[in-house]
Short mmCIF file of C-alpha atoms and ligand atoms in Angstrom, two decimals:
data_model
loop_
_atom_site.label_atom_id
_atom_site.label_comp_id
_atom_site.label_asym_id
_atom_site.label_seq_id
_atom_site.Cartn_x
_atom_site.Cartn_y
_atom_site.Cartn_z
CA UNK A 1308 2.54 1.02 -7.30
CA UNK A 1309 1.66 -1.62 -4.79
CA UNK A 1310 3.02 -5.12 -5.57
CA UNK A 1311 0.60 -7.55 -7.04
CA UNK A 1312 0.39 -10.58 -4.72
CA UNK A 1313 -1.64 -13.88 -4.76
CA UNK A 1314 -1.31 -15.94 -1.54
CA UNK A 1315 -2.79 -19.31 -0.75
CA UNK A 1316 -3.97 -20.05 2.75
CA UNK A 1317 -4.13 -23.90 2.95
CA UNK A 1318 -5.62 -23.75 6.54
CA UNK A 1319 -5.76 -27.12 8.22
CA UNK A 1320 -5.91 -28.97 4.90
CA UNK A 1321 -3.72 -31.41 3.10
CA UNK A 1322 -1.25 -34.13 4.20
CA UNK A 1323 2.41 -33.57 3.63
CA UNK A 1324 2.36 -35.63 0.45
CA UNK A 1325 -0.66 -33.65 -0.94
CA UNK A 1326 1.03 -30.42 0.02
CA UNK A 1327 4.22 -31.37 -1.74
CA UNK A 1328 2.25 -32.31 -4.86
CA UNK A 1329 0.35 -29.09 -4.76
CA UNK A 1330 3.43 -26.92 -4.63
CA UNK A 1331 5.07 -28.98 -7.44
CA UNK A 1332 1.92 -28.38 -9.46
CA UNK A 1333 1.98 -24.58 -8.85
CA UNK A 1334 5.69 -24.60 -9.77
CA UNK A 1335 5.01 -26.43 -13.01
CA UNK A 1336 2.29 -24.12 -14.27
CA UNK A 1337 3.00 -21.04 -16.29
CA UNK A 1338 2.56 -17.99 -14.04
CA UNK A 1339 2.54 -14.28 -14.49
CA UNK A 1340 6.03 -13.42 -13.13
CA UNK A 1341 4.83 -10.00 -12.03
CA UNK A 1342 2.78 -11.55 -9.41
CA UNK A 1343 4.38 -12.37 -6.07
CA UNK A 1344 3.18 -15.94 -5.11
CA UNK A 1345 3.02 -17.07 -1.59
CA UNK A 1346 1.70 -20.27 0.05
CA UNK A 1347 0.69 -20.72 3.61
CA UNK A 1348 0.79 -24.44 4.42
CA UNK A 1349 0.35 -25.88 7.90
CA UNK A 1350 3.52 -24.88 9.99
CA UNK A 1351 4.67 -28.41 10.27
CA UNK A 1352 5.26 -28.67 6.59
CA UNK A 1353 7.06 -25.25 6.03
CA UNK A 1354 10.45 -26.82 5.84
CA UNK A 1355 9.59 -29.53 3.40
CA UNK A 1356 7.32 -27.38 1.11
CA UNK A 1357 10.08 -24.72 1.08
CA UNK A 1358 12.59 -27.30 0.03
CA UNK A 1359 10.32 -28.53 -2.79
CA UNK A 1360 9.20 -25.03 -4.05
CA UNK A 1361 11.23 -23.09 -6.51
CA UNK A 1362 12.68 -19.82 -5.19
CA UNK A 1363 9.82 -18.09 -6.95
CA UNK A 1364 7.17 -19.41 -4.50
CA UNK A 1365 7.53 -18.06 -0.98
CA UNK A 1366 6.44 -20.03 1.93
CA UNK A 1367 4.75 -18.50 4.98
CA UNK A 1368 2.85 -19.55 8.12
CA UNK A 1369 -0.69 -19.17 9.14
CA UNK A 1370 0.08 -18.26 12.70
CA UNK A 1371 2.89 -17.41 15.21
CA UNK A 1372 3.34 -16.45 18.85
CA UNK A 1373 4.56 -12.98 19.74
CA UNK A 1374 6.98 -14.09 22.35
CA UNK A 1375 10.40 -15.25 21.05
CA UNK A 1376 10.65 -18.22 23.27
CA UNK A 1377 9.40 -19.88 26.60
CA UNK A 1378 6.65 -21.87 28.18
CA UNK A 1379 3.91 -21.55 25.63
CA UNK A 1380 2.96 -25.17 24.97
CA UNK A 1381 1.98 -25.88 21.38
CA UNK A 1382 3.12 -22.53 19.94
CA UNK A 1383 5.81 -21.43 17.59
CA UNK A 1384 8.04 -18.32 17.72
CA UNK A 1385 9.11 -16.20 14.82
CA UNK A 1386 12.72 -17.28 15.46
CA UNK A 1387 11.77 -21.02 15.04
CA UNK A 1388 9.63 -20.42 12.01
CA UNK A 1389 12.36 -18.39 10.27
CA UNK A 1390 14.82 -21.13 11.02
CA UNK A 1391 12.51 -23.69 9.33
CA UNK A 1392 12.31 -21.35 6.23
CA UNK A 1393 9.24 -19.28 6.69
CA UNK A 1394 9.55 -15.79 5.37
CA UNK A 1395 6.17 -14.27 6.19
CA UNK A 1396 3.16 -14.89 8.49
CA UNK A 1397 -0.64 -14.19 8.51
CA UNK A 1398 -1.75 -11.99 11.41
CA UNK A 1399 -5.40 -11.58 12.42
CA UNK A 1400 -7.20 -14.09 10.19
CA UNK A 1401 -10.84 -14.05 11.13
CA UNK A 1402 -10.63 -17.80 12.12
CA UNK A 1403 -7.94 -16.95 14.62
CA UNK A 1404 -9.93 -14.09 15.81
CA UNK A 1405 -13.25 -16.03 16.16
CA UNK A 1406 -12.15 -19.51 17.20
CA UNK A 1407 -8.96 -18.73 19.18
CA UNK A 1408 -10.08 -15.52 20.81
CA UNK A 1409 -7.34 -13.31 19.40
CA UNK A 1410 -8.11 -9.76 20.23
CA UNK A 1411 -6.95 -6.56 18.57
CA UNK A 1412 -4.55 -6.02 21.42
CA UNK A 1413 -2.99 -9.44 21.05
CA UNK A 1414 -2.72 -8.92 17.24
CA UNK A 1415 -0.90 -5.65 17.96
CA UNK A 1416 1.62 -7.71 19.88
CA UNK A 1417 2.18 -9.97 16.93
CA UNK A 1418 2.53 -7.06 14.59
CA UNK A 1419 5.24 -5.58 16.84
CA UNK A 1420 7.00 -8.97 17.18
CA UNK A 1421 7.06 -9.35 13.48
CA UNK A 1422 8.43 -5.82 12.90
CA UNK A 1423 11.10 -6.33 15.69
CA UNK A 1424 12.15 -9.70 14.13
CA UNK A 1425 12.15 -8.44 10.53
CA UNK A 1426 9.43 -11.04 9.62
CA UNK A 1427 6.93 -9.95 6.91
CA UNK A 1428 3.26 -10.34 7.45
CA UNK A 1429 -0.16 -10.07 5.88
CA UNK A 1430 -2.50 -8.32 8.27
CA UNK A 1431 -6.06 -9.57 7.85
CA UNK A 1432 -9.24 -7.51 8.66
CA UNK A 1433 -12.87 -7.74 7.82
CA UNK A 1434 -16.34 -7.44 9.30
CA UNK A 1435 -18.76 -10.15 10.32
CA UNK A 1436 -22.24 -10.29 8.64
CA UNK A 1437 -24.22 -8.56 11.36
CA UNK A 1438 -21.97 -5.60 11.09
CA UNK A 1439 -22.37 -5.37 7.30
CA UNK A 1440 -26.10 -5.72 7.73
CA UNK A 1441 -26.12 -2.53 9.75
CA UNK A 1442 -23.67 -0.71 7.33
CA UNK A 1443 -20.99 -0.56 10.08
CA UNK A 1444 -18.34 -2.22 7.99
CA UNK A 1445 -16.16 0.81 7.47
CA UNK A 1446 -15.97 1.79 11.16
CA UNK A 1447 -15.40 -1.81 12.17
CA UNK A 1448 -12.45 -2.37 9.78
CA UNK A 1449 -11.00 1.05 10.63
CA UNK A 1450 -11.03 0.14 14.29
CA UNK A 1451 -9.27 -3.19 13.66
CA UNK A 1452 -6.52 -1.33 11.80
CA UNK A 1453 -6.30 1.45 14.39
CA UNK A 1454 -5.96 -0.93 17.25
CA UNK A 1455 -3.48 -3.42 15.82
CA UNK A 1456 -1.62 -1.86 12.91
CA UNK A 1457 -1.76 1.94 12.55
CA UNK A 1458 0.42 2.46 15.70
CA UNK A 1459 3.40 1.59 13.42
CA UNK A 1460 5.50 4.53 12.26
CA UNK A 1461 5.60 5.43 8.47
CA UNK A 1462 8.85 3.83 8.05
CA UNK A 1463 7.67 0.60 9.73
CA UNK A 1464 4.39 0.28 7.81
CA UNK A 1465 6.17 0.87 4.43
CA UNK A 1466 5.48 -1.92 2.02
CA UNK A 1467 3.33 -4.03 4.40
CA UNK A 1468 0.48 -6.13 3.16
CA UNK A 1469 -3.20 -5.95 4.28
CA UNK A 1470 -5.88 -8.42 3.36
CA UNK A 1471 -9.48 -7.36 3.49
CA UNK A 1472 -11.56 -10.44 4.18
CA UNK A 1473 -15.29 -10.01 4.98
CA UNK A 1474 -16.05 -12.70 7.35
CA UNK A 1475 -19.33 -13.51 5.55
CA UNK A 1476 -17.50 -14.19 2.34
CA UNK A 1477 -14.87 -16.61 3.79
CA UNK A 1478 -15.53 -20.21 2.77
CA UNK A 1479 -19.16 -19.44 2.01
CA UNK A 1480 -19.04 -19.16 -1.79
CA UNK A 1481 -20.55 -15.69 -1.25
CA UNK A 1482 -17.92 -13.37 -2.56
CA UNK A 1483 -18.11 -9.57 -2.07
CA UNK A 1484 -19.04 -7.80 -5.28
CA UNK A 1485 -16.23 -5.91 -6.93
CA UNK A 1486 -17.90 -2.78 -5.86
CA UNK A 1487 -18.04 -3.83 -2.19
CA UNK A 1488 -14.47 -4.86 -2.37
CA UNK A 1489 -13.26 -1.62 -4.03
CA UNK A 1490 -15.27 0.55 -1.63
CA UNK A 1491 -13.38 -0.96 1.32
CA UNK A 1492 -10.03 -1.14 -0.35
CA UNK A 1493 -10.33 2.52 -1.34
CA UNK A 1494 -11.28 3.36 2.19
CA UNK A 1495 -8.41 1.54 3.74
CA UNK A 1496 -5.93 3.35 1.27
CA UNK A 1497 -7.50 6.66 2.20
CA UNK A 1498 -7.00 6.04 6.00
CA UNK A 1499 -3.26 5.22 5.15
CA UNK A 1500 -3.13 8.46 3.43
CA UNK A 1501 -4.72 10.34 6.30
CA UNK A 1502 -2.64 8.68 9.03
CA UNK A 1503 0.73 8.61 7.00
CA UNK A 1504 1.00 9.93 3.45
CA UNK A 1505 0.26 9.19 -0.22
CA UNK A 1506 3.64 7.44 -0.94
CA UNK A 1507 3.16 5.12 2.05
CA UNK A 1508 -0.39 4.28 1.03
CA UNK A 1509 0.90 3.33 -2.50
CA UNK A 1510 3.55 1.17 -1.00
CA UNK A 1511 1.05 -1.08 0.65
CA UNK A 1512 -0.62 -4.04 -1.16
CA UNK A 1513 -4.28 -4.59 -0.19
CA UNK A 1514 -5.51 -7.99 -1.01
CA UNK A 1515 -9.07 -9.30 -1.18
CA UNK A 1516 -9.96 -12.61 0.41
CA UNK A 1517 -13.23 -14.53 0.74
CA UNK A 1518 -14.44 -16.97 -1.88
CA UNK A 1519 -12.18 -15.59 -4.50
CA UNK A 1520 -11.80 -18.16 -7.33
CA UNK A 1521 -10.80 -18.59 -10.98
CA UNK A 1522 -14.18 -17.24 -12.12
CA UNK A 1523 -14.41 -14.03 -10.16
CA UNK A 1524 -10.71 -13.17 -9.56
CA UNK A 1525 -10.44 -11.16 -12.87
CA UNK A 1526 -13.25 -8.87 -11.98
CA UNK A 1527 -12.02 -8.38 -8.38
CA UNK A 1528 -8.41 -7.78 -9.49
CA UNK A 1529 -9.57 -5.25 -12.03
CA UNK A 1530 -10.52 -2.88 -9.30
CA UNK A 1531 -8.09 -0.05 -8.90
CA UNK A 1532 -7.44 -0.68 -5.23
CA UNK A 1533 -7.42 -4.47 -5.28
CA UNK A 1534 -3.71 -5.60 -5.51
CA UNK A 1535 -4.39 -9.34 -5.30
CA UNK A 1536 -5.95 -12.01 -3.17
CA UNK A 1537 -5.67 -14.18 -0.19
CA UNK A 1538 -7.15 -17.47 -1.33
CA UNK A 1539 -8.44 -20.30 0.82
CA UNK A 1540 -10.34 -23.13 -0.87
CA UNK A 1541 -9.33 -22.30 -4.33
CA UNK A 1542 -5.70 -22.38 -3.41
CA UNK A 1543 -5.79 -26.16 -2.83
CA UNK A 1544 -5.81 -26.98 -6.49
CA UNK A 1545 -2.73 -26.08 -8.60
CA UNK A 1546 -4.73 -25.32 -11.71
CA UNK A 1547 -7.23 -23.05 -9.85
CA UNK A 1548 -4.50 -21.26 -7.97
CA UNK A 1549 -2.50 -20.64 -11.13
CA UNK A 1550 -5.50 -19.30 -12.91
CA UNK A 1551 -6.08 -16.76 -10.03
CA UNK A 1552 -2.34 -15.74 -10.28
CA UNK A 1553 -2.78 -15.16 -13.96
CA UNK A 1554 -6.08 -13.25 -13.53
CA UNK A 1555 -4.59 -9.74 -13.51
P1 LIG B 1836 -11.86 -18.85 1.01
O1 LIG B 1836 -10.90 -18.41 2.25
O2 LIG B 1836 -11.17 -18.47 -0.23
O3 LIG B 1836 -11.92 -20.37 1.16
O4 LIG B 1836 -13.17 -18.12 1.17
C1 LIG B 1836 -10.00 -17.23 2.32
C2 LIG B 1836 -9.32 -17.04 3.61
O5 LIG B 1836 -9.85 -17.50 4.56
O6 LIG B 1836 -8.24 -16.58 3.63
#
């Protein structure tokens, strides 16, 4: 059975004080202990948020550079982030792809860097609206996975986390219907079976992201192939985030 996971992507929001208050609030609320809980604050705050969070809340980063060190002004390596307490990173969020020009080839380098440095990651994929409008979403997402993730061996991909985030649903209030989410998640699982095997497919958690909130999380998480969520806006309030964690 894939692990159930709810992760909060804070993006470029919150001051340090607000972030500390938020993680304290999440710690304080009663949460389903079977759900792995991860927060992704701005990298600058990882150390402080990690120190404030109880051991049950994991702290990750929204981005990292694939090189381990060197002349990459403004960037952070896995080695540095791990030394500050980050245990996991996002790869391929649509905002990184769209605003910072991160290509499938570059994301593959990040996947390899993470694997080589024993750093967990959530690999994000998802189609823009114009692709969905011409019914091209399955081919589009399959290509993202083929070009950046599916080169890993069965052993390397074991237990990894994928987040399906349709671009048109991110930050728009327009959630994918549970049927749309399930169709894509089921397809992703079937591609893993085709490429690897059933046991590998069942070891991989596939999260949904895109305007997931306390009102729709239960319906989305009820889908057989939806193993949790990557939450943006609704992860910025402890109550909302905890309701989503408890939505299974
Ligand atoms: P949203 O963002 O929940 O605000 O739509 C999700 C994400 O970008 O991970």
